[in-house]
Amino acid sequence: MSEARANGSKGQIMAALRRSLKREQPAPEERRLLEERLAQPQAGLIPARGQRGHAAQLDLLEEMLTELSATVARLDDAAEVPQAVADYLKSENLPPRLRLAPRDDLRALPWDSQPLLEVAEGSAQETDPTAVTGAFAGIAETGTLVMASGPEAPITLNFLPENHIVVLRASDVVGAYEEAWTRLRARFGSGAMPRAVNMITGPSRTGDIEQTILLGAHGPRRLHVLLIEDAEQPAAAD
């Protein structure tokens, strides 16, 4: 779809919403106030667990992920990732095949050290059993992974394979949601957010009418996080 056509479709949708809400375009003063609020967003209340020191945030993130039926392995160096991936697949009796997000940092890892692994790059295919991706951030408050879409982060990798392995650097772990959104605005700039931002909190799950939990209903049934304890500290929130 061309940009002009996309903008036209967006305009039609917004016009339909305004008609249904019986609202017209905001007055100039109202628009100015709205734009000021968007330019200087105010953080909401942050619970105490989101205000812990960074080392405690890492422990909290692992605790929350474990409660959500995910698993976590802590690594001292990114070079350990291929071995950790191979070990995880073997422990879960999964095929030694994976689809890798086309990120330079993941591509540069020593995958050749694991000759039994079949590594392909790009968007997920229906036959891919496992995806290995990075993450924009991890939120300790709830054990949530923030995934920002882009050429190096195809969104299909987050949902199509039954098994999702996420490589997360400790320096990208924050305490609360507000800090993650501040990082997104700082990284991409005003009016240039990613096409999609996915918040992943544990493996996919659903409950039937009897409240029986079923994993993997709408996405991966397994979520494994490789937390790299790099020395770099996260950037301070504005």
Coordinates of C-alpha atoms in Angstrom, one line a residue:
M1 CA 0.0 0.0 0.0
S2 CA 1.4 3.4 -1.0
E3 CA 2.0 6.1 1.7
A4 CA -0.7 8.4 0.2
R5 CA -3.2 5.6 0.2
A6 CA -2.4 4.6 3.8
N7 CA -2.8 8.2 4.9
G8 CA -6.1 8.4 3.1
S9 CA -7.4 5.2 4.8
K10 CA -6.2 6.5 8.2
G11 CA -8.1 9.8 7.6
Q12 CA -11.3 7.9 6.7
I13 CA -11.0 5.8 9.8
M14 CA -10.4 8.8 12.1
A15 CA -13.3 10.6 10.5
A16 CA -15.6 7.6 11.1
L17 CA -14.6 7.5 14.7
R18 CA -15.3 11.2 15.2
R19 CA -18.7 10.8 13.7
S20 CA -19.6 7.8 15.9
L21 CA -18.4 9.8 19.0
K22 CA -20.2 12.9 17.8
R23 CA -16.9 14.9 18.1
E24 CA -15.4 17.3 15.7
Q25 CA -11.8 18.3 15.2
P26 CA -10.4 19.8 18.4
A27 CA -10.3 23.6 18.7
P28 CA -6.8 25.2 18.2
E29 CA -6.4 25.7 22.0
E30 CA -7.4 22.2 22.8
R31 CA -5.1 20.8 20.1
R32 CA -2.2 22.9 21.6
L33 CA -2.8 21.5 25.1
L34 CA -3.0 17.9 23.7
E35 CA 0.3 18.4 21.7
E36 CA 2.0 19.8 24.8
R37 CA 0.9 16.8 26.9
L38 CA 2.1 14.3 24.2
A39 CA 5.5 16.2 24.0
Q40 CA 6.0 16.1 27.7
P41 CA 4.3 12.9 29.0
Q42 CA 3.9 12.5 32.7
A43 CA 4.7 9.1 34.3
G44 CA 2.0 7.4 36.3
L45 CA 2.4 5.9 39.7
I46 CA 5.3 3.4 39.9
P47 CA 4.9 0.6 42.5
A48 CA 7.7 0.1 45.0
R49 CA 8.8 -3.2 43.3
G50 CA 9.5 -1.1 40.2
Q51 CA 11.8 1.2 42.0
R52 CA 14.3 -1.3 43.3
G53 CA 18.0 -1.1 42.5
H54 CA 19.2 -2.6 39.2
A55 CA 20.6 -5.8 40.7
A56 CA 17.3 -6.3 42.5
Q57 CA 15.4 -5.6 39.3
L58 CA 17.2 -8.5 37.6
D59 CA 16.2 -10.8 40.4
L60 CA 12.6 -9.6 40.3
L61 CA 12.5 -10.1 36.5
E62 CA 13.6 -13.7 36.9
E63 CA 11.1 -14.3 39.7
M64 CA 8.2 -12.9 37.7
L65 CA 9.1 -14.8 34.6
T66 CA 9.3 -18.0 36.5
E67 CA 5.9 -17.4 38.1
L68 CA 4.6 -16.9 34.5
S69 CA 5.8 -20.4 33.4
A70 CA 8.8 -19.0 31.6
T71 CA 12.4 -20.1 32.2
V72 CA 15.5 -18.0 32.6
A73 CA 19.2 -18.7 32.3
R74 CA 21.8 -16.1 33.3
L75 CA 24.9 -15.8 31.2
D76 CA 28.1 -13.8 31.8
D77 CA 28.8 -13.1 28.2
A78 CA 26.9 -13.0 24.9
A79 CA 29.3 -15.5 23.4
E80 CA 27.7 -18.1 25.6
V81 CA 24.3 -17.8 23.8
P82 CA 24.8 -20.5 21.1
Q83 CA 25.8 -23.1 23.7
A84 CA 22.9 -22.0 26.0
V85 CA 20.4 -22.3 23.1
A86 CA 21.7 -25.8 22.2
D87 CA 21.5 -26.9 25.8
Y88 CA 17.9 -25.6 26.1
L89 CA 16.7 -27.3 22.9
K90 CA 18.3 -30.6 24.1
S91 CA 16.8 -30.4 27.6
E92 CA 13.3 -29.9 26.1
N93 CA 13.8 -32.6 23.5
L94 CA 13.3 -30.1 20.7
P95 CA 14.7 -30.2 17.1
P96 CA 18.1 -28.5 16.8
R97 CA 16.6 -25.9 14.3
L98 CA 15.9 -22.3 14.9
R99 CA 14.9 -19.1 13.1
L100 CA 17.2 -16.2 14.1
A101 CA 16.1 -12.5 14.1
P102 CA 18.3 -10.7 11.5
R103 CA 20.1 -8.5 14.0
D104 CA 23.8 -7.8 13.7
D105 CA 24.5 -8.6 17.4
L106 CA 22.7 -12.0 17.1
R107 CA 24.2 -12.8 13.7
A108 CA 27.7 -12.1 15.1
L109 CA 27.5 -14.8 17.9
P110 CA 29.6 -17.9 17.5
W111 CA 26.9 -20.2 16.1
D112 CA 29.6 -22.2 14.3
S113 CA 30.6 -23.5 17.7
Q114 CA 27.4 -25.6 17.6
P115 CA 27.6 -27.6 14.4
L116 CA 24.4 -29.6 15.2
L117 CA 22.3 -26.4 15.2
E118 CA 20.5 -25.5 11.9
V119 CA 20.3 -21.7 11.9
A120 CA 18.2 -19.7 9.4
E121 CA 17.4 -16.0 9.5
G122 CA 14.4 -13.9 8.7
S123 CA 10.7 -14.0 9.3
A124 CA 9.2 -17.1 10.9
Q125 CA 7.9 -19.9 8.7
E126 CA 5.1 -22.3 9.7
T127 CA 7.6 -25.1 10.0
D128 CA 10.0 -23.3 12.4
P129 CA 10.0 -24.9 15.8
T130 CA 12.0 -22.2 17.6
A131 CA 12.7 -18.5 17.2
V132 CA 15.6 -16.7 18.7
T133 CA 15.2 -12.9 19.0
G134 CA 16.4 -10.0 21.0
A135 CA 14.2 -7.7 23.0
F136 CA 14.0 -3.9 23.2
A137 CA 13.6 -4.0 27.0
G138 CA 12.6 -6.2 30.0
I139 CA 10.2 -4.8 32.6
A140 CA 11.0 -6.2 36.1
E141 CA 7.7 -4.9 37.6
T142 CA 5.7 -7.6 35.8
G143 CA 8.3 -9.8 34.0
T144 CA 7.3 -8.4 30.7
L145 CA 9.4 -8.3 27.5
V146 CA 9.1 -5.3 25.2
M147 CA 9.5 -6.2 21.5
A148 CA 9.8 -3.3 19.0
S149 CA 9.1 -4.4 15.4
G150 CA 11.4 -3.5 12.5
P151 CA 13.5 -5.0 9.7
E152 CA 15.8 -6.6 12.3
A153 CA 12.8 -7.8 14.4
P154 CA 10.1 -9.5 12.3
I155 CA 6.9 -9.7 14.3
T156 CA 6.2 -13.3 13.2
L157 CA 9.1 -14.5 15.3
N158 CA 7.2 -13.5 18.4
F159 CA 4.1 -15.6 17.7
L160 CA 4.5 -18.3 15.0
P161 CA 7.0 -20.8 16.4
E162 CA 6.0 -22.8 19.4
N163 CA 9.2 -22.0 21.2
H164 CA 10.6 -18.5 21.8
I165 CA 14.1 -17.9 23.1
V166 CA 14.8 -14.2 23.9
V167 CA 18.3 -12.8 24.3
L168 CA 18.0 -9.9 26.8
R169 CA 20.9 -7.8 28.1
A170 CA 20.8 -6.8 31.8
S171 CA 21.5 -3.2 30.7
D172 CA 18.1 -3.3 28.9
V173 CA 16.1 -4.2 32.0
V174 CA 14.1 -1.4 33.6
G175 CA 11.9 -1.3 36.7
A176 CA 8.6 -0.1 35.4
Y177 CA 6.5 0.3 32.2
E178 CA 7.0 4.1 32.3
E179 CA 10.8 3.7 31.9
A180 CA 10.3 1.4 28.9
W181 CA 8.1 3.9 27.1
T182 CA 10.7 6.7 27.9
R183 CA 13.3 4.5 26.2
L184 CA 11.1 3.9 23.2
R185 CA 10.5 7.7 22.7
A186 CA 14.2 8.4 23.1
R187 CA 15.3 5.7 20.7
F188 CA 12.8 6.4 17.9
G189 CA 11.9 10.0 18.4
S190 CA 8.6 11.9 18.2
G191 CA 6.2 10.6 15.5
A192 CA 8.6 7.7 14.6
M193 CA 7.5 4.9 16.8
P194 CA 7.8 1.3 15.6
R195 CA 4.9 -0.1 13.6
A196 CA 4.2 -2.5 16.4
V197 CA 5.3 -2.7 20.1
N198 CA 4.4 -6.1 21.6
M199 CA 4.4 -6.7 25.4
I200 CA 5.1 -10.4 26.1
T201 CA 4.3 -11.5 29.6
G202 CA 5.1 -15.2 29.7
P203 CA 4.1 -18.0 27.2
S204 CA 0.9 -17.7 25.4
R205 CA -2.0 -18.9 27.5
T206 CA -5.8 -19.0 27.7
G207 CA -8.4 -20.5 30.0
D208 CA -11.6 -22.4 29.1
I209 CA -14.9 -22.0 30.9
E210 CA -13.7 -24.2 33.7
Q211 CA -10.6 -22.1 34.0
T212 CA -8.2 -24.8 32.8
I213 CA -5.1 -23.0 31.6
L214 CA -3.8 -24.0 28.2
L215 CA -0.3 -22.9 27.1
G216 CA 0.4 -22.1 23.4
A217 CA -3.1 -21.3 22.4
H218 CA -2.2 -18.1 20.5
G219 CA 1.5 -18.1 20.4
P220 CA 4.6 -19.9 21.8
R221 CA 4.0 -22.5 24.5
R222 CA 7.5 -22.1 25.8
L223 CA 9.4 -18.9 26.6
H224 CA 13.0 -19.0 27.6
V225 CA 15.0 -15.9 28.4
L226 CA 18.8 -15.8 28.2
L227 CA 19.7 -12.9 30.5
I228 CA 23.2 -11.6 29.7
E229 CA 24.8 -9.9 32.8
D230 CA 26.7 -7.2 30.9
A231 CA 28.4 -4.5 32.9
E232 CA 26.7 -1.6 31.3
Q233 CA 24.0 0.1 33.4
P234 CA 20.7 1.2 31.9
A235 CA 20.3 4.8 30.8
A236 CA 18.7 7.1 33.3
A237 CA 15.1 8.0 32.6
D238 CA 14.4 11.6 31.7

